[in-house]
Amino acid sequence: MTRTFYEFFAGGGMARAGLGHGWTCTFANDFDPMKASTYRNNWGADHLVCEDVAKLNAMALPGTADLAWASFPCQDLSLAGDYRGLGRATSPAITRSGTFWPFWKLMRDLIQAGRAPRLIVLENVYGALTSHGGKDFAAISSAVSDAGYRFGAVVIDARLFVPQSRPRVFFVCVRNDVPVPSELVGAELLSIWHPPALIAAYSNLPADAKKKWVWWKIPAPSYRNTVFADLIEDRPRGVLWHTERETKHILDMMTPVNKAKVEAATKRKGKIIGGVYRRTRPDQDGIKHQRAEVRFDDVAGCLRTPAGGSSRQTILVIKNGNIRSRLLSPREAARLMGLDDEYKLPDRYNDAYHVAGDGVCVPVVRHIASMILEPVLDGSLPRTDALAA
């Protein structure tokens, strides 16, 4: 069975990669020419429109899709964007994350035209649960429920699938008239998908939105058998090793706690990989300093877009007591997102890192598709009374 989907804020097409061969993309959109070029290089130019989502109209979208996937911009729901939030749908000037509203207007136009997608998935950062004191989460939830969809959210950390710490919120929305298999609904909350912050966000929803809420019940994935070191290139492409002076500078930026981590790693056998981020931290007098913080737990820190350079992840490679450092390579970043080595990355380092850091983890998409989206669309399981329209 072939299922159809629209991919909004598509970036390099990672949702498409995760959905896989059983799905056909009939429309894709992104505003960024660089990302659109990456999308075309990997998936072809068919159905891709490089344009501001606010300038699109429902006539540009072909047919009726089974799914609309939207990984809308996250910056203003996180610290990186000072938690400016979604803003209002009627605001004359919108935040980057506020582009959710023109996207949602497209969904409303499709609904009015009798072309509502059977499923909608919205993906964003963990901060979407708490930004503006939970008002942004409530605004999204009310928009979805008012449009005639039942919905629920899950928090999935990519580290369940790849060695990268990357928790994200996924709203999974089902059109009111679409049956939902009873096995997908649970009265018991699962800590793996429903952390306290999500439960708190739900508790503050308006009554009408709560009536449409679904606690999704999906199985945990198989145990991940890869670690950060497994994805590191022996001969990195696109990056150079730091000089001894540059490596020393990174080590000198560390607090005693982080220096002790490095010292302990030098005493371990084999090749040890540590991920390093630069952070601005206050000292005991409240004076802010840039610090280097390292982790040796076999998991990379969350990939981010390389704005200003400080968010690019550096790695320490320690072997036989010798310490070397360099930036994470573009291919390593892509691997941390679950992309295979056939995926074509941009030539420029920052562009490649941006495509990876701004994407959605591929195996997470596959898990959602196989555990919720495809069972709903296939209708192979009995419908639950709890979700009867």
Short mmCIF file of C-alpha atoms in Angstrom, two decimals:
data_model
loop_
_atom_site.label_atom_id
_atom_site.label_comp_id
_atom_site.label_asym_id
_atom_site.label_seq_id
_atom_site.Cartn_x
_atom_site.Cartn_y
_atom_site.Cartn_z
CA MET A 1 0.00 0.00 0.00
CA THR A 2 1.33 3.41 -1.00
CA ARG A 3 0.57 6.27 1.36
CA THR A 4 0.87 9.95 0.39
CA PHE A 5 2.23 12.86 2.38
CA TYR A 6 3.08 16.54 2.34
CA GLU A 7 6.39 17.55 3.97
CA PHE A 8 6.49 21.13 5.30
CA PHE A 9 9.64 22.85 6.61
CA ALA A 10 11.26 19.92 4.85
CA GLY A 11 14.92 20.85 5.24
CA GLY A 12 16.98 18.06 3.73
CA GLY A 13 14.02 15.66 3.66
CA MET A 14 14.70 13.66 6.80
CA ALA A 15 11.02 13.03 7.48
CA ARG A 16 10.85 11.62 3.96
CA ALA A 17 13.86 9.42 4.67
CA GLY A 18 12.22 8.12 7.83
CA LEU A 19 8.83 7.43 6.27
CA GLY A 20 10.53 5.27 3.67
CA HIS A 21 9.52 3.48 0.50
CA GLY A 22 5.93 2.80 1.51
CA TRP A 23 5.19 6.52 1.30
CA THR A 24 4.96 8.90 -1.65
CA CYS A 25 5.67 12.61 -1.25
CA THR A 26 3.27 14.71 -3.34
CA PHE A 27 4.38 18.12 -2.03
CA ALA A 28 7.44 19.41 -0.16
CA ASN A 29 8.24 22.92 0.96
CA ASP A 30 11.10 24.83 2.55
CA PHE A 31 12.01 28.51 2.56
CA ASP A 32 15.81 28.10 2.59
CA PRO A 33 17.43 27.78 -0.89
CA MET A 34 20.39 25.84 0.50
CA LYS A 35 18.14 23.27 2.17
CA ALA A 36 15.96 23.10 -0.94
CA SER A 37 19.08 22.37 -3.01
CA THR A 38 20.02 19.57 -0.61
CA TYR A 39 16.49 18.19 -0.83
CA ARG A 40 16.62 18.20 -4.64
CA ASN A 41 20.03 16.51 -4.70
CA ASN A 42 18.68 13.63 -2.62
CA TRP A 43 15.03 13.33 -3.65
CA GLY A 44 14.68 15.13 -6.97
CA ALA A 45 12.91 18.36 -7.84
CA ASP A 46 9.44 16.87 -8.27
CA HIS A 47 6.90 18.31 -5.84
CA LEU A 48 9.42 20.62 -4.10
CA VAL A 49 8.49 24.29 -3.78
CA CYS A 50 11.09 26.65 -2.30
CA GLU A 51 8.92 29.41 -0.91
CA ASP A 52 7.78 31.10 2.28
CA VAL A 53 4.97 28.96 3.68
CA ALA A 54 2.95 32.16 4.21
CA LYS A 55 2.88 32.69 0.43
CA LEU A 56 1.44 29.24 -0.33
CA ASN A 57 -2.22 28.48 -0.84
CA ALA A 58 -4.24 25.30 -0.78
CA MET A 59 -4.41 25.25 -4.59
CA ALA A 60 -0.65 24.57 -4.63
CA LEU A 61 -1.16 21.33 -2.74
CA PRO A 62 -2.16 18.38 -4.93
CA GLY A 63 -5.01 16.03 -4.06
CA THR A 64 -5.71 14.86 -0.51
CA ALA A 65 -2.70 13.54 1.39
CA ASP A 66 -2.82 10.82 4.01
CA LEU A 67 -0.32 12.77 6.11
CA ALA A 68 0.96 16.31 6.54
CA TRP A 69 4.30 16.39 8.36
CA ALA A 70 5.54 19.72 9.74
CA SER A 71 8.79 20.13 11.66
CA PHE A 72 8.22 23.85 12.08
CA PRO A 73 11.06 26.15 13.22
CA CYS A 74 12.07 25.65 16.81
CA GLN A 75 14.28 28.64 17.61
CA ASP A 76 11.68 30.73 19.41
CA LEU A 77 10.53 27.83 21.59
CA SER A 78 14.03 27.34 22.98
CA LEU A 79 16.78 29.20 24.76
CA ALA A 80 18.43 29.93 21.41
CA GLY A 81 15.52 32.19 20.56
CA ASP A 82 15.01 33.58 24.08
CA TYR A 83 11.68 31.73 24.21
CA ARG A 84 9.90 34.36 22.11
CA GLY A 85 7.30 31.73 21.33
CA LEU A 86 4.69 31.22 18.65
CA GLY A 87 3.12 34.63 18.93
CA ARG A 88 -0.45 35.10 17.76
CA ALA A 89 -1.90 33.90 14.49
CA THR A 90 -3.04 37.48 13.80
CA SER A 91 0.31 39.15 14.59
CA PRO A 92 1.55 41.39 11.74
CA ALA A 93 5.13 40.27 12.45
CA ILE A 94 5.66 36.63 13.35
CA THR A 95 8.55 34.86 15.05
CA ARG A 96 10.38 32.06 13.24
CA SER A 97 8.44 29.49 15.23
CA GLY A 98 5.35 31.56 14.54
CA THR A 99 5.44 30.28 10.96
CA PHE A 100 3.34 27.51 12.47
CA TRP A 101 0.33 29.80 11.96
CA PRO A 102 0.54 30.23 8.16
CA PHE A 103 1.15 26.50 7.92
CA TRP A 104 -1.95 25.90 10.01
CA LYS A 105 -3.96 28.29 7.84
CA LEU A 106 -3.11 25.98 4.93
CA MET A 107 -4.45 23.05 6.92
CA ARG A 108 -7.64 24.96 7.68
CA ASP A 109 -8.06 25.83 4.01
CA LEU A 110 -7.69 22.15 3.11
CA ILE A 111 -10.30 21.25 5.71
CA GLN A 112 -12.74 23.79 4.30
CA ALA A 113 -12.13 22.40 0.82
CA GLY A 114 -12.90 18.85 1.99
CA ARG A 115 -9.25 17.83 1.57
CA ALA A 116 -8.12 17.50 5.19
CA PRO A 117 -5.17 15.10 5.65
CA ARG A 118 -6.13 12.02 7.64
CA LEU A 119 -3.05 12.50 9.80
CA ILE A 120 -0.92 15.47 10.84
CA VAL A 121 2.39 15.24 12.71
CA LEU A 122 3.96 18.33 14.26
CA GLU A 123 7.53 18.14 15.57
CA ASN A 124 9.44 20.60 17.73
CA VAL A 125 11.90 20.99 20.60
CA TYR A 126 11.30 19.99 24.21
CA GLY A 127 10.87 23.67 25.04
CA ALA A 128 7.53 23.60 23.22
CA LEU A 129 6.10 22.06 26.38
CA THR A 130 6.95 25.03 28.57
CA SER A 131 7.50 28.12 26.39
CA HIS A 132 5.39 31.07 27.49
CA GLY A 133 4.38 29.14 30.58
CA GLY A 134 2.75 26.40 28.49
CA LYS A 135 0.65 28.84 26.45
CA ASP A 136 2.32 27.85 23.17
CA PHE A 137 1.61 24.17 23.79
CA ALA A 138 -2.00 25.03 24.61
CA ALA A 139 -2.30 27.19 21.48
CA ILE A 140 -1.14 24.36 19.24
CA SER A 141 -3.41 21.89 21.02
CA SER A 142 -6.46 24.14 20.69
CA ALA A 143 -5.74 24.80 17.02
CA VAL A 144 -5.60 21.05 16.35
CA SER A 145 -8.69 20.12 18.38
CA ASP A 146 -10.76 23.01 16.97
CA ALA A 147 -9.93 21.86 13.44
CA GLY A 148 -11.53 18.45 13.95
CA TYR A 149 -8.60 16.28 14.98
CA ARG A 150 -8.00 14.02 17.94
CA PHE A 151 -4.41 14.26 19.04
CA GLY A 152 -1.78 13.41 21.58
CA ALA A 153 1.87 14.22 22.08
CA VAL A 154 4.87 12.05 22.84
CA VAL A 155 8.41 13.03 23.75
CA ILE A 156 11.00 10.89 21.98
CA ASP A 157 14.71 11.16 22.62
CA ALA A 158 16.77 10.22 19.59
CA ARG A 159 19.29 8.52 21.90
CA LEU A 160 16.95 5.51 21.94
CA PHE A 161 17.87 5.00 18.29
CA VAL A 162 21.20 6.79 17.67
CA PRO A 163 24.00 7.93 20.01
CA GLN A 164 22.78 11.53 20.23
CA SER A 165 20.87 13.20 23.05
CA ARG A 166 17.96 14.85 21.22
CA PRO A 167 14.54 14.93 22.95
CA ARG A 168 11.74 16.21 20.72
CA VAL A 169 7.98 16.66 21.05
CA PHE A 170 5.75 15.02 18.44
CA PHE A 171 2.05 15.88 18.15
CA VAL A 172 0.30 13.02 16.35
CA CYS A 173 -3.14 14.13 15.13
CA VAL A 174 -5.89 11.97 13.61
CA ARG A 175 -8.90 13.34 11.73
CA ASN A 176 -12.10 12.79 13.72
CA ASP A 177 -13.65 10.37 11.23
CA VAL A 178 -10.58 8.11 10.98
CA PRO A 179 -10.71 4.93 13.13
CA VAL A 180 -7.88 4.40 15.60
CA PRO A 181 -6.83 0.86 16.62
CA SER A 182 -7.47 0.22 20.30
CA GLU A 183 -3.93 -1.11 20.79
CA LEU A 184 -2.56 2.37 20.17
CA VAL A 185 -4.38 4.00 23.08
CA GLY A 186 -3.35 3.63 26.70
CA ALA A 187 -4.88 4.74 29.96
CA GLU A 188 -1.53 4.16 31.66
CA LEU A 189 1.09 6.81 31.02
CA LEU A 190 4.50 5.57 29.93
CA SER A 191 7.49 7.45 31.32
CA ILE A 192 9.54 6.73 28.21
CA TRP A 193 7.13 8.82 26.10
CA HIS A 194 5.23 10.89 28.69
CA PRO A 195 7.66 12.77 30.97
CA PRO A 196 6.41 15.02 33.80
CA ALA A 197 6.73 18.16 31.65
CA LEU A 198 4.32 16.70 29.08
CA ILE A 199 1.86 15.63 31.76
CA ALA A 200 2.01 19.14 33.26
CA ALA A 201 1.46 20.71 29.83
CA TYR A 202 -1.57 18.48 29.27
CA SER A 203 -3.02 19.35 32.68
CA ASN A 204 -3.12 23.03 31.69
CA LEU A 205 -4.98 22.50 28.42
CA PRO A 206 -8.47 23.97 27.92
CA ALA A 207 -11.30 21.53 28.53
CA ASP A 208 -12.22 21.29 24.83
CA ALA A 209 -8.68 20.30 23.89
CA LYS A 210 -8.53 17.70 26.67
CA LYS A 211 -11.63 16.05 25.26
CA LYS A 212 -9.74 15.38 22.03
CA TRP A 213 -6.54 14.23 23.72
CA VAL A 214 -5.09 10.74 23.18
CA TRP A 215 -2.39 9.12 25.29
CA TRP A 216 -0.53 7.24 22.59
CA LYS A 217 0.63 3.77 23.56
CA ILE A 218 3.57 2.61 21.50
CA PRO A 219 6.25 0.01 22.25
CA ALA A 220 9.83 0.94 23.06
CA PRO A 221 12.42 0.33 20.35
CA SER A 222 14.97 -2.45 20.48
CA TYR A 223 18.13 -1.77 22.44
CA ARG A 224 20.51 0.53 20.58
CA ASN A 225 23.78 -1.30 19.90
CA THR A 226 25.87 1.62 18.60
CA VAL A 227 27.86 4.19 20.54
CA PHE A 228 29.24 7.59 19.58
CA ALA A 229 32.67 6.17 18.71
CA ASP A 230 31.13 3.80 16.15
CA LEU A 231 30.08 6.76 13.99
CA ILE A 232 33.41 8.61 14.04
CA GLU A 233 35.39 8.62 10.79
CA ASP A 234 38.94 7.29 10.90
CA ARG A 235 39.80 9.68 8.07
CA PRO A 236 37.45 12.64 8.52
CA ARG A 237 36.35 14.57 5.49
CA GLY A 238 35.49 18.25 5.57
CA VAL A 239 37.37 19.03 8.80
CA LEU A 240 40.97 19.40 9.92
CA TRP A 241 42.53 18.25 13.15
CA HIS A 242 43.28 21.04 15.58
CA THR A 243 46.85 22.01 16.30
CA GLU A 244 48.30 21.12 19.70
CA ARG A 245 47.83 24.76 20.70
CA GLU A 246 44.17 24.73 19.72
CA THR A 247 43.56 21.51 21.65
CA LYS A 248 45.32 22.96 24.70
CA HIS A 249 43.10 26.04 24.48
CA ILE A 250 39.98 23.85 24.63
CA LEU A 251 41.34 21.98 27.64
CA ASP A 252 42.25 25.25 29.35
CA MET A 253 38.62 26.40 28.98
CA MET A 254 37.43 23.50 31.12
CA THR A 255 36.51 23.64 34.78
CA PRO A 256 38.26 21.25 37.19
CA VAL A 257 35.28 18.90 36.96
CA ASN A 258 35.58 18.62 33.17
CA LYS A 259 39.37 18.39 33.28
CA ALA A 260 38.99 15.44 35.65
CA LYS A 261 36.75 13.73 33.09
CA VAL A 262 39.48 14.10 30.47
CA GLU A 263 42.15 12.84 32.87
CA ALA A 264 40.06 9.75 33.64
CA ALA A 265 39.50 9.11 29.93
CA THR A 266 43.25 9.15 29.23
CA LYS A 267 43.63 6.18 31.59
CA ARG A 268 41.06 4.04 29.80
CA LYS A 269 42.04 1.49 27.18
CA GLY A 270 41.16 1.81 23.52
CA LYS A 271 39.94 4.86 21.62
CA ILE A 272 37.69 7.13 23.68
CA ILE A 273 35.49 9.78 22.07
CA GLY A 274 34.20 12.79 23.95
CA GLY A 275 31.80 15.45 22.73
CA VAL A 276 32.59 19.07 23.61
CA TYR A 277 30.35 22.15 23.57
CA ARG A 278 31.33 25.69 24.41
CA ARG A 279 29.04 27.29 26.97
CA THR A 280 28.87 30.67 28.70
CA ARG A 281 28.82 30.07 32.45
CA PRO A 282 28.99 32.45 35.43
CA ASP A 283 31.79 32.00 37.98
CA GLN A 284 31.42 32.30 41.75
CA ASP A 285 31.35 36.10 41.39
CA GLY A 286 28.66 36.02 38.71
CA ILE A 287 31.10 36.96 35.95
CA LYS A 288 30.37 35.05 32.75
CA HIS A 289 33.11 33.07 31.01
CA GLN A 290 33.12 30.80 28.00
CA ARG A 291 33.68 27.23 29.12
CA ALA A 292 34.28 23.94 27.34
CA GLU A 293 32.17 21.09 28.70
CA VAL A 294 32.85 17.47 27.76
CA ARG A 295 30.88 14.24 28.01
CA PHE A 296 32.24 10.67 27.76
CA ASP A 297 29.00 8.70 28.06
CA ASP A 298 29.13 7.28 24.49
CA VAL A 299 26.41 9.74 23.42
CA ALA A 300 26.86 12.99 21.50
CA GLY A 301 25.28 16.20 22.67
CA CYS A 302 22.32 17.53 20.73
CA LEU A 303 23.26 18.76 17.27
CA ARG A 304 22.34 22.38 16.71
CA THR A 305 22.55 24.78 13.81
CA PRO A 306 25.98 26.46 13.66
CA ALA A 307 24.86 30.03 14.36
CA GLY A 308 27.87 32.00 15.48
CA GLY A 309 30.05 28.89 15.53
CA SER A 310 29.88 28.20 19.28
CA SER A 311 27.16 25.57 18.90
CA ARG A 312 29.20 23.39 16.57
CA GLN A 313 30.24 20.26 18.39
CA THR A 314 33.92 19.52 18.92
CA ILE A 315 35.16 16.03 19.65
CA LEU A 316 38.11 14.83 21.69
CA VAL A 317 39.72 11.65 20.46
CA ILE A 318 41.82 10.02 23.19
CA LYS A 319 43.99 7.01 22.49
CA ASN A 320 46.90 5.69 24.53
CA GLY A 321 46.85 8.86 26.61
CA ASN A 322 47.17 11.10 23.53
CA ILE A 323 44.50 13.80 23.13
CA ARG A 324 43.47 15.22 19.76
CA SER A 325 40.56 17.49 18.90
CA ARG A 326 38.58 18.66 15.90
CA LEU A 327 35.09 19.64 14.88
CA LEU A 328 32.55 16.92 14.27
CA SER A 329 32.65 16.14 10.55
CA PRO A 330 29.61 16.67 8.30
CA ARG A 331 29.25 12.92 7.70
CA GLU A 332 29.44 12.20 11.41
CA ALA A 333 26.69 14.75 12.02
CA ALA A 334 24.55 13.09 9.35
CA ARG A 335 25.14 9.67 10.91
CA LEU A 336 24.01 11.01 14.28
CA MET A 337 20.71 11.91 12.60
CA GLY A 338 20.32 8.37 11.28
CA LEU A 339 21.14 9.23 7.66
CA ASP A 340 23.06 6.64 5.67
CA ASP A 341 26.34 7.44 3.97
CA GLU A 342 24.65 7.64 0.57
CA TYR A 343 22.88 10.82 1.64
CA LYS A 344 24.33 13.79 -0.29
CA LEU A 345 25.45 16.63 1.94
CA PRO A 346 26.22 20.24 0.92
CA ASP A 347 29.86 20.96 0.17
CA ARG A 348 30.24 23.80 2.68
CA TYR A 349 30.81 22.68 6.27
CA ASN A 350 28.31 25.06 7.89
CA ASP A 351 25.65 24.18 5.33
CA ALA A 352 26.07 20.44 5.90
CA TYR A 353 26.05 20.88 9.67
CA HIS A 354 22.98 23.12 9.41
CA VAL A 355 21.04 20.55 7.39
CA ALA A 356 21.81 17.88 9.97
CA GLY A 357 21.34 20.02 13.08
CA ASP A 358 18.02 21.42 11.88
CA GLY A 359 16.52 18.08 10.91
CA VAL A 360 14.43 15.34 12.47
CA CYS A 361 16.08 12.05 13.44
CA VAL A 362 15.34 9.51 10.69
CA PRO A 363 14.78 6.36 12.81
CA VAL A 364 12.48 8.31 15.15
CA VAL A 365 10.26 9.13 12.17
CA ARG A 366 10.32 5.47 11.13
CA HIS A 367 9.27 4.37 14.63
CA ILE A 368 6.33 6.79 14.70
CA ALA A 369 5.32 5.72 11.21
CA SER A 370 5.47 1.99 11.91
CA MET A 371 3.89 2.14 15.37
CA ILE A 372 1.15 4.75 14.86
CA LEU A 373 0.77 6.24 11.38
CA GLU A 374 0.74 3.07 9.31
CA PRO A 375 -1.54 1.06 11.66
CA VAL A 376 -4.03 3.95 11.65
CA LEU A 377 -4.01 4.25 7.87
CA ASP A 378 -4.07 0.49 7.26
CA GLY A 379 -6.99 0.08 9.66
CA SER A 380 -5.88 -3.46 10.38
CA LEU A 381 -6.72 -3.38 14.08
CA PRO A 382 -10.10 -2.94 15.80
CA ARG A 383 -11.31 0.56 16.67
CA THR A 384 -11.46 1.60 20.29
CA ASP A 385 -14.66 2.95 21.82
CA ALA A 386 -12.59 5.52 23.67
CA LEU A 387 -11.84 7.28 20.37
CA ALA A 388 -15.22 6.99 18.72
CA ALA A 389 -16.11 10.29 17.10
#
